[in-house]
PDB file of C-alpha atoms in Angstrom:
ATOM      1  CA  MET M   1      61.837 -36.094 -19.153  1.00 41.00           C
ATOM      2  CA  LYS M   2      61.768 -38.060 -15.882  1.00 37.00           C
ATOM      3  CA  PRO M   3      58.085 -36.888 -14.714  1.00 40.00           C
ATOM      4  CA  THR M   4      56.535 -37.543 -18.263  1.00 38.00           C
ATOM      5  CA  ILE M   5      58.415 -40.939 -18.387  1.00 36.00           C
ATOM      6  CA  ALA M   6      56.596 -41.582 -14.820  1.00 37.00           C
ATOM      7  CA  ARG M   7      53.522 -40.414 -15.738  1.00 40.00           C
ATOM      8  CA  ASN M   8      53.448 -42.539 -18.882  1.00 42.00           C
ATOM      9  CA  THR M   9      54.468 -45.477 -16.793  1.00 38.00           C
ATOM     10  CA  VAL M  10      51.672 -45.001 -14.233  1.00 38.00           C
ATOM     11  CA  LEU M  11      49.119 -44.541 -17.093  1.00 45.00           C
ATOM     12  CA  LEU M  12      50.033 -47.729 -18.585  1.00 43.00           C
ATOM     13  CA  ALA M  13      49.742 -49.487 -15.533  1.00 45.00           C
ATOM     14  CA  PHE M  14      46.354 -48.305 -15.004  1.00 49.00           C
ATOM     15  CA  CYS M  15      45.318 -49.062 -18.542  1.00 51.00           C
ATOM     16  CA  LEU M  16      46.565 -52.663 -17.796  1.00 45.00           C
ATOM     17  CA  VAL M  17      44.779 -53.108 -14.791  1.00 48.00           C
ATOM     18  CA  LEU M  18      41.658 -51.873 -16.383  1.00 57.00           C
ATOM     19  CA  THR M  19      42.082 -54.107 -19.246  1.00 50.00           C
ATOM     20  CA  ALA M  20      42.581 -56.705 -17.004  1.00 48.00           C
ATOM     21  CA  LEU M  21      39.327 -56.037 -14.822  1.00 50.00           C
ATOM     22  CA  LEU M  22      37.281 -55.861 -17.816  1.00 50.00           C
ATOM     23  CA  LEU M  23      38.078 -59.356 -19.078  1.00 44.00           C
ATOM     24  CA  ALA M  24      37.535 -60.896 -15.625  1.00 45.00           C
ATOM     25  CA  SER M  25      34.139 -58.992 -15.744  1.00 46.00           C
ATOM     26  CA  ASP M  26      33.670 -60.990 -19.230  1.00 45.00           C
ATOM     27  CA  VAL M  27      34.171 -64.380 -17.402  1.00 38.00           C
ATOM     28  CA  GLU M  28      32.070 -63.487 -14.368  1.00 42.00           C
ATOM     29  CA  ALA M  29      29.082 -62.522 -16.699  1.00 44.00           C
ATOM     30  CA  GLY M  30      29.159 -66.175 -18.349  1.00 44.00           C
ATOM     31  CA  LYS M  31      31.347 -65.532 -21.578  1.00 41.00           C
ATOM     32  CA  LYS M  32      33.897 -67.610 -22.810  1.00 40.00           C
ATOM     33  CA  LYS M  33      37.149 -67.305 -21.548  1.00 39.00           C
ATOM     34  CA  LYS M  34      38.921 -67.555 -24.821  1.00 39.00           C
ATOM     35  CA  LYS M  35      37.012 -64.319 -26.133  1.00 41.00           C
ATOM     36  CA  LYS M  36      39.414 -61.543 -26.527  1.00 41.00           C
ATOM     37  CA  HIS M  37      37.379 -59.007 -28.629  1.00 40.00           C
ATOM     38  CA  LYS M  38      35.270 -56.167 -27.238  1.00 45.00           C
ATOM     39  CA  LYS M  39      32.605 -57.481 -24.431  1.00 53.00           C
ATOM     40  CA  LYS M  40      28.829 -57.054 -24.917  1.00 54.00           C
ATOM     41  CA  PRO M  41      27.459 -53.623 -24.102  1.00 56.00           C
ATOM     42  CA  ALA M  42      25.264 -53.367 -20.585  1.00 56.00           C
ATOM     43  CA  PRO M  43      21.616 -53.946 -20.709  1.00 58.00           C
ATOM     44  CA  VAL M  44      19.253 -51.013 -22.050  1.00 61.00           C
ATOM     45  CA  THR M  45      19.166 -48.929 -19.120  1.00 58.00           C
ATOM     46  CA  ALA M  46      17.499 -45.553 -20.672  1.00 60.00           C
ATOM     47  CA  PRO M  47      14.167 -45.455 -21.381  1.00 63.00           C
ATOM     48  CA  GLN M  48      12.754 -45.792 -24.686  1.00 67.00           C
ATOM     49  CA  PRO M  49      12.158 -42.812 -26.710  1.00 69.00           C
ATOM     50  CA  GLU M  50       8.542 -41.843 -26.867  1.00 66.00           C
ATOM     51  CA  THR M  51       6.405 -43.780 -28.918  1.00 64.00           C
ATOM     52  CA  THR M  52       5.838 -42.590 -32.516  1.00 68.00           C
ATOM     53  CA  THR M  53       5.695 -45.945 -34.426  1.00 68.00           C
ATOM     54  CA  GLY M  54       2.100 -47.025 -33.975  1.00 74.00           C
ATOM     55  CA  LEU M  55       2.853 -49.344 -30.977  1.00 85.00           C
ATOM     56  CA  SER M  56       0.752 -48.951 -27.939  1.00 84.00           C
ATOM     57  CA  ALA M  57       1.958 -46.427 -25.431  1.00 88.00           C
ATOM     58  CA  PRO M  58       3.139 -47.398 -21.879  1.00 92.00           C
ATOM     59  CA  SER M  59       1.146 -46.916 -19.282  1.00 91.00           C
ATOM     60  CA  ALA M  60       2.041 -44.221 -16.610  1.00 92.00           C
ATOM     61  CA  ALA M  61       3.012 -47.029 -14.191  1.00 93.00           C
ATOM     62  CA  ALA M  62       5.255 -48.543 -16.916  1.00 94.00           C
ATOM     63  CA  ARG M  63       6.822 -45.548 -17.538  1.00 94.00           C
ATOM     64  CA  GLU M  64       7.626 -44.784 -13.683  1.00 96.00           C
ATOM     65  CA  ALA M  65       9.051 -48.098 -13.541  1.00 96.00           C
ATOM     66  CA  ASP M  66      11.306 -47.591 -16.480  1.00 96.00           C
ATOM     67  CA  ARG M  67      12.261 -44.580 -14.877  1.00 96.00           C
ATOM     68  CA  HIS M  68      13.474 -46.456 -11.885  1.00 97.00           C
ATOM     69  CA  LEU M  69      14.974 -49.399 -13.753  1.00 98.00           C
ATOM     70  CA  GLU M  70      17.350 -46.821 -15.480  1.00 97.00           C
ATOM     71  CA  ALA M  71      18.747 -45.931 -12.064  1.00 97.00           C
ATOM     72  CA  TYR M  72      18.911 -49.327 -11.013  1.00 97.00           C
ATOM     73  CA  ASP M  73      16.478 -48.839  -8.518  1.00 97.00           C
ATOM     74  CA  THR M  74      14.791 -52.214  -8.777  1.00 97.00           C
ATOM     75  CA  GLN M  75      12.695 -52.241  -5.412  1.00 97.00           C
ATOM     76  CA  SER M  76      11.091 -48.808  -6.617  1.00 97.00           C
ATOM     77  CA  ALA M  77      10.401 -49.802 -10.046  1.00 97.00           C
ATOM     78  CA  ARG M  78       8.624 -53.019  -8.466  1.00 96.00           C
ATOM     79  CA  ALA M  79       6.554 -50.720  -6.246  1.00 96.00           C
ATOM     80  CA  ALA M  80       5.450 -48.589  -9.066  1.00 95.00           C
ATOM     81  CA  LEU M  81       4.110 -51.489 -10.903  1.00 94.00           C
ATOM     82  CA  ASP M  82       2.353 -53.258  -7.893  1.00 91.00           C
ATOM     83  CA  ALA M  83       0.757 -49.821  -6.273  1.00 84.00           C
ATOM     84  CA  PRO M  84      -2.957 -49.368  -5.936  1.00 76.00           C
ATOM     85  CA  GLY M  85      -4.335 -47.850  -9.096  1.00 64.00           C
ATOM     86  CA  SER M  86      -1.201 -48.603 -10.942  1.00 55.00           C
ATOM     87  CA  GLY M  87      -3.265 -50.332 -13.876  1.00 54.00           C
ATOM     88  CA  GLN M  88      -3.138 -54.112 -14.971  1.00 54.00           C
ATOM     89  CA  THR M  89      -2.241 -56.862 -12.706  1.00 54.00           C
ATOM     90  CA  ALA M  90       0.731 -59.283 -13.748  1.00 52.00           C
ATOM     91  CA  GLU M  91      -1.715 -61.691 -15.515  1.00 50.00           C
ATOM     92  CA  GLU M  92      -3.536 -58.915 -17.478  1.00 52.00           C
ATOM     93  CA  SER M  93      -0.468 -56.912 -18.194  1.00 73.00           C
ATOM     94  CA  ASP M  94       0.195 -55.318 -21.668  1.00 91.00           C
ATOM     95  CA  ALA M  95       3.380 -56.109 -23.705  1.00 95.00           C
ATOM     96  CA  TRP M  96       4.967 -52.790 -21.858  1.00 95.00           C
ATOM     97  CA  THR M  97       3.927 -53.773 -18.122  1.00 95.00           C
ATOM     98  CA  THR M  98       4.932 -57.034 -18.678  1.00 96.00           C
ATOM     99  CA  THR M  99       8.360 -56.107 -20.272  1.00 97.00           C
ATOM    100  CA  ALA M 100       9.073 -54.226 -17.155  1.00 97.00           C
ATOM    101  CA  ARG M 101       8.314 -56.835 -14.829  1.00 97.00           C
ATOM    102  CA  GLY M 102      10.821 -59.091 -17.030  1.00 98.00           C
ATOM    103  CA  ARG M 103      13.463 -56.413 -16.421  1.00 98.00           C
ATOM    104  CA  ILE M 104      12.624 -56.357 -12.748  1.00 98.00           C
ATOM    105  CA  LEU M 105      13.555 -59.897 -12.518  1.00 98.00           C
ATOM    106  CA  GLU M 106      16.454 -59.748 -14.647  1.00 98.00           C
ATOM    107  CA  GLN M 107      17.995 -56.931 -12.493  1.00 97.00           C
ATOM    108  CA  SER M 108      17.003 -59.193  -9.661  1.00 97.00           C
ATOM    109  CA  ARG M 109      19.305 -61.792 -11.207  1.00 96.00           C
ATOM    110  CA  ASP M 110      16.631 -64.388 -11.412  1.00 98.00           C
ATOM    111  CA  TYR M 111      17.158 -64.760 -15.249  1.00 98.00           C
ATOM    112  CA  ALA M 112      15.135 -68.075 -15.717  1.00 98.00           C
ATOM    113  CA  ALA M 113      11.962 -66.200 -14.444  1.00 98.00           C
ATOM    114  CA  ALA M 114      12.765 -63.005 -16.282  1.00 98.00           C
ATOM    115  CA  ALA M 115      12.824 -64.714 -19.575  1.00 98.00           C
ATOM    116  CA  ILE M 116       9.537 -66.428 -19.079  1.00 98.00           C
ATOM    117  CA  GLU M 117       8.229 -62.901 -18.414  1.00 97.00           C
ATOM    118  CA  LEU M 118       9.923 -61.339 -21.461  1.00 98.00           C
ATOM    119  CA  ARG M 119       8.928 -64.203 -23.923  1.00 98.00           C
ATOM    120  CA  ARG M 120       5.260 -63.707 -22.567  1.00 97.00           C
ATOM    121  CA  ALA M 121       5.807 -59.865 -23.231  1.00 97.00           C
ATOM    122  CA  ALA M 122       6.959 -60.833 -26.825  1.00 98.00           C
ATOM    123  CA  ASP M 123       4.177 -62.791 -27.730  1.00 97.00           C
ATOM    124  CA  LEU M 124       1.317 -60.249 -26.366  1.00 95.00           C
ATOM    125  CA  ASP M 125       2.667 -57.677 -29.115  1.00 95.00           C
ATOM    126  CA  PRO M 126       4.652 -59.364 -31.724  1.00 96.00           C
ATOM    127  CA  ARG M 127       5.777 -56.092 -33.240  1.00 96.00           C
ATOM    128  CA  ASN M 128       7.319 -54.636 -30.422  1.00 97.00           C
ATOM    129  CA  PRO M 129      11.550 -55.139 -30.387  1.00 98.00           C
ATOM    130  CA  ALA M 130      11.788 -54.243 -26.629  1.00 97.00           C
ATOM    131  CA  PRO M 131      10.725 -57.642 -25.173  1.00 98.00           C
ATOM    132  CA  THR M 132      12.784 -59.348 -27.099  1.00 98.00           C
ATOM    133  CA  LEU M 133      16.025 -57.123 -27.104  1.00 98.00           C
ATOM    134  CA  PHE M 134      15.591 -57.484 -23.153  1.00 98.00           C
ATOM    135  CA  LEU M 135      15.327 -61.086 -23.437  1.00 98.00           C
ATOM    136  CA  GLY M 136      18.555 -61.057 -25.318  1.00 98.00           C
ATOM    137  CA  ASP M 137      20.155 -59.043 -22.529  1.00 98.00           C
ATOM    138  CA  THR M 138      18.845 -61.666 -20.259  1.00 98.00           C
ATOM    139  CA  TYR M 139      20.238 -64.737 -22.123  1.00 98.00           C
ATOM    140  CA  ALA M 140      23.422 -62.911 -22.082  1.00 97.00           C
ATOM    141  CA  TYR M 141      23.883 -62.567 -18.467  1.00 96.00           C
ATOM    142  CA  ALA M 142      22.788 -65.951 -17.969  1.00 97.00           C
ATOM    143  CA  GLY M 143      25.594 -66.972 -20.036  1.00 97.00           C
ATOM    144  CA  LYS M 144      23.486 -68.438 -22.959  1.00 98.00           C
ATOM    145  CA  ARG M 145      25.035 -66.882 -26.000  1.00 97.00           C
ATOM    146  CA  SER M 146      23.130 -68.831 -28.976  1.00 98.00           C
ATOM    147  CA  SER M 147      19.764 -67.975 -27.284  1.00 98.00           C
ATOM    148  CA  ALA M 148      20.778 -64.322 -26.617  1.00 98.00           C
ATOM    149  CA  ASN M 149      21.827 -64.014 -30.492  1.00 97.00           C
ATOM    150  CA  ASP M 150      18.469 -65.611 -31.396  1.00 98.00           C
ATOM    151  CA  ALA M 151      16.545 -62.966 -29.649  1.00 98.00           C
ATOM    152  CA  TYR M 152      18.855 -59.872 -30.551  1.00 98.00           C
ATOM    153  CA  ALA M 153      18.108 -61.120 -34.356  1.00 98.00           C
ATOM    154  CA  GLN M 154      14.486 -60.981 -33.607  1.00 98.00           C
ATOM    155  CA  ALA M 155      14.358 -57.712 -32.190  1.00 98.00           C
ATOM    156  CA  GLU M 156      16.549 -56.479 -34.869  1.00 98.00           C
ATOM    157  CA  ALA M 157      13.547 -58.072 -37.485  1.00 98.00           C
ATOM    158  CA  ARG M 158      10.953 -56.404 -35.363  1.00 98.00           C
ATOM    159  CA  ALA M 159      12.612 -53.143 -35.435  1.00 98.00           C
ATOM    160  CA  ARG M 160      13.277 -53.268 -39.356  1.00 98.00           C
ATOM    161  CA  GLY M 161       9.315 -54.165 -39.743  1.00 97.00           C
ATOM    162  CA  LEU M 162       8.646 -51.066 -38.018  1.00 97.00           C
ATOM    163  CA  LEU M 163      11.130 -49.136 -40.102  1.00 97.00           C
ATOM    164  CA  ASP M 164       9.453 -50.524 -42.946  1.00 96.00           C
ATOM    165  CA  ALA M 165       6.055 -48.658 -42.300  1.00 94.00           C
ATOM    166  CA  LYS M 166       8.274 -45.514 -41.548  1.00 95.00           C
ATOM    167  CA  SER M 167      11.591 -45.272 -42.426  1.00 95.00           C
ATOM    168  CA  ASP M 168      12.274 -42.031 -40.380  1.00 94.00           C
ATOM    169  CA  ASP M 169      10.706 -42.827 -36.896  1.00 95.00           C
ATOM    170  CA  PRO M 170      13.455 -42.423 -34.266  1.00 95.00           C
ATOM    171  CA  GLN M 171      12.131 -44.989 -31.938  1.00 95.00           C
ATOM    172  CA  ALA M 172      12.360 -47.669 -34.288  1.00 96.00           C
ATOM    173  CA  LEU M 173      15.637 -46.455 -35.120  1.00 98.00           C
ATOM    174  CA  TYR M 174      16.504 -46.375 -31.756  1.00 98.00           C
ATOM    175  CA  TYR M 175      15.710 -50.221 -31.533  1.00 97.00           C
ATOM    176  CA  LEU M 176      17.764 -51.048 -34.415  1.00 98.00           C
ATOM    177  CA  GLY M 177      20.879 -49.293 -33.310  1.00 98.00           C
ATOM    178  CA  VAL M 178      20.706 -50.729 -30.419  1.00 98.00           C
ATOM    179  CA  THR M 179      19.851 -54.533 -31.496  1.00 98.00           C
ATOM    180  CA  GLN M 180      23.018 -54.042 -33.976  1.00 98.00           C
ATOM    181  CA  GLN M 181      25.250 -52.843 -31.056  1.00 98.00           C
ATOM    182  CA  ARG M 182      24.200 -55.878 -29.187  1.00 98.00           C
ATOM    183  CA  GLN M 183      25.090 -57.865 -32.069  1.00 97.00           C
ATOM    184  CA  LYS M 184      28.683 -56.244 -32.109  1.00 97.00           C
ATOM    185  CA  ARG M 185      27.862 -54.432 -35.416  1.00 98.00           C
ATOM    186  CA  PHE M 186      29.244 -51.268 -34.259  1.00 98.00           C
ATOM    187  CA  ALA M 187      29.683 -49.179 -37.210  1.00 98.00           C
ATOM    188  CA  ASP M 188      26.288 -49.726 -38.304  1.00 98.00           C
ATOM    189  CA  ALA M 189      25.031 -49.197 -34.589  1.00 98.00           C
ATOM    190  CA  ALA M 190      26.719 -45.775 -34.664  1.00 98.00           C
ATOM    191  CA  ALA M 191      25.021 -44.846 -38.254  1.00 98.00           C
ATOM    192  CA  THR M 192      21.566 -45.620 -37.311  1.00 98.00           C
ATOM    193  CA  LEU M 193      21.885 -43.972 -33.935  1.00 98.00           C
ATOM    194  CA  GLU M 194      23.243 -40.927 -35.403  1.00 98.00           C
ATOM    195  CA  LYS M 195      20.341 -40.834 -37.728  1.00 98.00           C
ATOM    196  CA  ALA M 196      17.887 -41.175 -34.687  1.00 98.00           C
ATOM    197  CA  ARG M 197      19.615 -38.670 -32.680  1.00 98.00           C
ATOM    198  CA  SER M 198      19.401 -36.231 -36.179  1.00 98.00           C
ATOM    199  CA  LEU M 199      15.700 -36.635 -35.635  1.00 97.00           C
ATOM    200  CA  ARG M 200      15.351 -36.339 -32.017  1.00 96.00           C
ATOM    201  CA  PRO M 201      18.464 -34.130 -30.676  1.00 96.00           C
ATOM    202  CA  GLY M 202      18.052 -34.260 -26.933  1.00 94.00           C
ATOM    203  CA  ASP M 203      16.698 -37.782 -26.416  1.00 97.00           C
ATOM    204  CA  SER M 204      18.907 -39.040 -23.445  1.00 97.00           C
ATOM    205  CA  ALA M 205      18.361 -42.712 -24.389  1.00 97.00           C
ATOM    206  CA  ILE M 206      19.855 -42.445 -27.990  1.00 98.00           C
ATOM    207  CA  LEU M 207      22.373 -40.354 -26.360  1.00 98.00           C
ATOM    208  CA  TYR M 208      23.559 -42.706 -24.141  1.00 98.00           C
ATOM    209  CA  GLN M 209      23.406 -45.683 -26.366  1.00 98.00           C
ATOM    210  CA  LEU M 210      25.290 -43.753 -28.873  1.00 98.00           C
ATOM    211  CA  GLY M 211      28.097 -43.247 -26.138  1.00 98.00           C
ATOM    212  CA  ALA M 212      28.393 -46.794 -25.359  1.00 98.00           C
ATOM    213  CA  THR M 213      28.441 -47.656 -28.891  1.00 98.00           C
ATOM    214  CA  ARG M 214      31.478 -45.092 -29.676  1.00 98.00           C
ATOM    215  CA  PHE M 215      32.966 -46.208 -26.210  1.00 98.00           C
ATOM    216  CA  TYR M 216      33.399 -49.939 -28.021  1.00 98.00           C
ATOM    217  CA  GLN M 217      34.625 -48.339 -31.255  1.00 98.00           C
ATOM    218  CA  GLU M 218      37.270 -46.935 -28.908  1.00 98.00           C
ATOM    219  CA  ARG M 219      36.633 -43.424 -30.129  1.00 98.00           C
ATOM    220  CA  PHE M 220      36.726 -42.308 -26.268  1.00 98.00           C
ATOM    221  CA  GLN M 221      36.529 -38.566 -26.619  1.00 98.00           C
ATOM    222  CA  ALA M 222      33.439 -38.877 -28.665  1.00 98.00           C
ATOM    223  CA  ALA M 223      31.963 -41.382 -26.022  1.00 98.00           C
ATOM    224  CA  PHE M 224      32.823 -39.299 -23.135  1.00 98.00           C
ATOM    225  CA  ASP M 225      31.358 -36.323 -24.893  1.00 98.00           C
ATOM    226  CA  LEU M 226      27.915 -38.164 -25.798  1.00 98.00           C
ATOM    227  CA  LEU M 227      27.773 -39.659 -22.155  1.00 98.00           C
ATOM    228  CA  SER M 228      27.961 -36.362 -20.560  1.00 98.00           C
ATOM    229  CA  ALA M 229      25.361 -34.968 -22.701  1.00 98.00           C
ATOM    230  CA  ALA M 230      23.132 -37.728 -21.903  1.00 98.00           C
ATOM    231  CA  LEU M 231      23.759 -37.192 -18.106  1.00 98.00           C
ATOM    232  CA  ASP M 232      23.001 -33.220 -18.687  1.00 98.00           C
ATOM    233  CA  LYS M 233      19.781 -33.986 -19.631  1.00 97.00           C
ATOM    234  CA  ASN M 234      19.058 -37.267 -17.531  1.00 97.00           C
ATOM    235  CA  SER M 235      21.304 -37.777 -14.410  1.00 97.00           C
ATOM    236  CA  GLY M 236      19.702 -40.866 -13.476  1.00 97.00           C
ATOM    237  CA  ILE M 237      21.018 -43.369 -16.193  1.00 98.00           C
ATOM    238  CA  ALA M 238      23.188 -45.543 -13.994  1.00 98.00           C
ATOM    239  CA  TYR M 239      25.087 -47.264 -16.838  1.00 98.00           C
ATOM    240  CA  ALA M 240      25.915 -43.510 -18.344  1.00 98.00           C
ATOM    241  CA  TYR M 241      28.137 -43.253 -15.511  1.00 98.00           C
ATOM    242  CA  TYR M 242      30.076 -46.913 -16.017  1.00 98.00           C
ATOM    243  CA  TYR M 243      30.889 -46.141 -19.460  1.00 98.00           C
ATOM    244  CA  ARG M 244      31.766 -42.538 -19.094  1.00 98.00           C
ATOM    245  CA  GLY M 245      34.060 -43.485 -15.996  1.00 98.00           C
ATOM    246  CA  LEU M 246      35.731 -46.036 -18.289  1.00 97.00           C
ATOM    247  CA  ALA M 247      36.265 -43.591 -21.192  1.00 98.00           C
ATOM    248  CA  ALA M 248      37.765 -40.993 -18.740  1.00 97.00           C
ATOM    249  CA  ALA M 249      39.997 -43.791 -17.949  1.00 95.00           C
ATOM    250  CA  LYS M 250      41.239 -44.029 -21.395  1.00 96.00           C
ATOM    251  CA  LEU M 251      41.579 -39.987 -21.702  1.00 97.00           C
ATOM    252  CA  ASP M 252      43.481 -39.714 -18.679  1.00 94.00           C
ATOM    253  CA  ARG M 253      40.435 -38.097 -16.375  1.00 95.00           C
ATOM    254  CA  LYS M 254      41.122 -39.747 -13.071  1.00 92.00           C
ATOM    255  CA  ASP M 255      39.247 -37.374 -11.325  1.00 92.00           C
ATOM    256  CA  ILE M 256      35.881 -38.218 -13.645  1.00 97.00           C
ATOM    257  CA  LEU M 257      36.765 -41.946 -13.408  1.00 96.00           C
ATOM    258  CA  PHE M 258      36.706 -41.986  -9.762  1.00 96.00           C
ATOM    259  CA  ASN M 259      33.504 -39.749  -9.507  1.00 97.00           C
ATOM    260  CA  ASP M 260      31.619 -41.547 -12.012  1.00 98.00           C
ATOM    261  CA  LEU M 261      32.457 -45.220 -10.917  1.00 98.00           C
ATOM    262  CA  ASP M 262      31.576 -44.317  -7.501  1.00 97.00           C
ATOM    263  CA  ARG M 263      28.365 -43.067  -8.427  1.00 98.00           C
ATOM    264  CA  PHE M 264      27.447 -46.256 -10.778  1.00 98.00           C
ATOM    265  CA  VAL M 265      28.250 -48.436  -7.419  1.00 98.00           C
ATOM    266  CA  LYS M 266      26.081 -46.525  -5.252  1.00 97.00           C
ATOM    267  CA  MET M 267      23.376 -46.273  -7.931  1.00 98.00           C
ATOM    268  CA  ALA M 268      23.690 -49.914  -8.910  1.00 97.00           C
ATOM    269  CA  PRO M 269      25.951 -51.983  -6.241  1.00 96.00           C
ATOM    270  CA  ASP M 270      24.164 -55.353  -7.548  1.00 94.00           C
ATOM    271  CA  ALA M 271      24.552 -54.523 -11.158  1.00 96.00           C
ATOM    272  CA  PRO M 272      27.223 -57.462 -13.052  1.00 94.00           C
ATOM    273  CA  GLU M 273      29.449 -54.463 -13.641  1.00 95.00           C
ATOM    274  CA  ALA M 274      29.272 -53.459 -10.121  1.00 96.00           C
ATOM    275  CA  SER M 275      32.375 -55.947  -9.217  1.00 96.00           C
ATOM    276  CA  THR M 276      34.444 -54.317 -12.124  1.00 95.00           C
ATOM    277  CA  ALA M 277      33.922 -50.627 -11.105  1.00 96.00           C
ATOM    278  CA  LYS M 278      34.697 -51.726  -7.253  1.00 96.00           C
ATOM    279  CA  GLN M 279      37.772 -53.479  -8.142  1.00 95.00           C
ATOM    280  CA  ILE M 280      39.179 -50.073 -10.272  1.00 93.00           C
ATOM    281  CA  LEU M 281      38.422 -48.052  -7.443  1.00 93.00           C
ATOM    282  CA  ALA M 282      39.981 -50.286  -4.941  1.00 92.00           C
ATOM    283  CA  SER M 283      43.020 -50.604  -7.006  1.00 87.00           C
ATOM    284  CA  PHE M 284      43.619 -46.865  -7.050  1.00 74.00           C
ATOM    285  CA  GLY M 285      42.216 -45.987  -3.306  1.00 61.00           C
TER     286      GLY M 285
END
């Protein structure tokens, strides 16, 4: 019995450390210190599913920038948009390209400039949920919770508008599910994202967001499996490693925990959650 008691003691200590670090991360991100409920999931880092809603399709440069942004390679994302022959200038950009530029600024932690660019993107295409979804994430990281909630509500309204035109559209369901997740309606988000997955089972973006949602529902095995499936489809989703690492901690899979958080820190050393990952790694180093 003694080895079991010792092992449980170590595991309990680990969980206490992990909980303390996650709460500290909430404060660092600008959230109120008194909040004890589940923290907001990280911004969307996986690319949006292929356009099927009648929205304009992203340019090749915008798609390339999205690919780099999901890996938190901000510099390469900027280069993709600014490369000669990549398409429109910053002044002439469409909603997708302007959204990518806003995301680059958000990852650079220039939240004020990011918000300006994302509001501009939202005005360029009033039907598109992406700009207002990322605007909500930007406000959340800037500590402007009320503005973030307003932006998420607007993104949800846009997604529902797309679904009014086509109720089984996987892209619109994806956006609806993510906005529900951002508003902490995790059961609704999971149901919506499960429907999106049934329509497009191999989409790494949907798998990633569903995995993150299951993590916040404390369904850690389901989260681990979904995030693993997302990474099998696309190994460049930085935050999928972060959330799978945290899920692995809850499952006592310390080998995966260390590997995933180390991978996340190397991919996204400047991400707001990187400090939490570094502290967890250092506490068991």
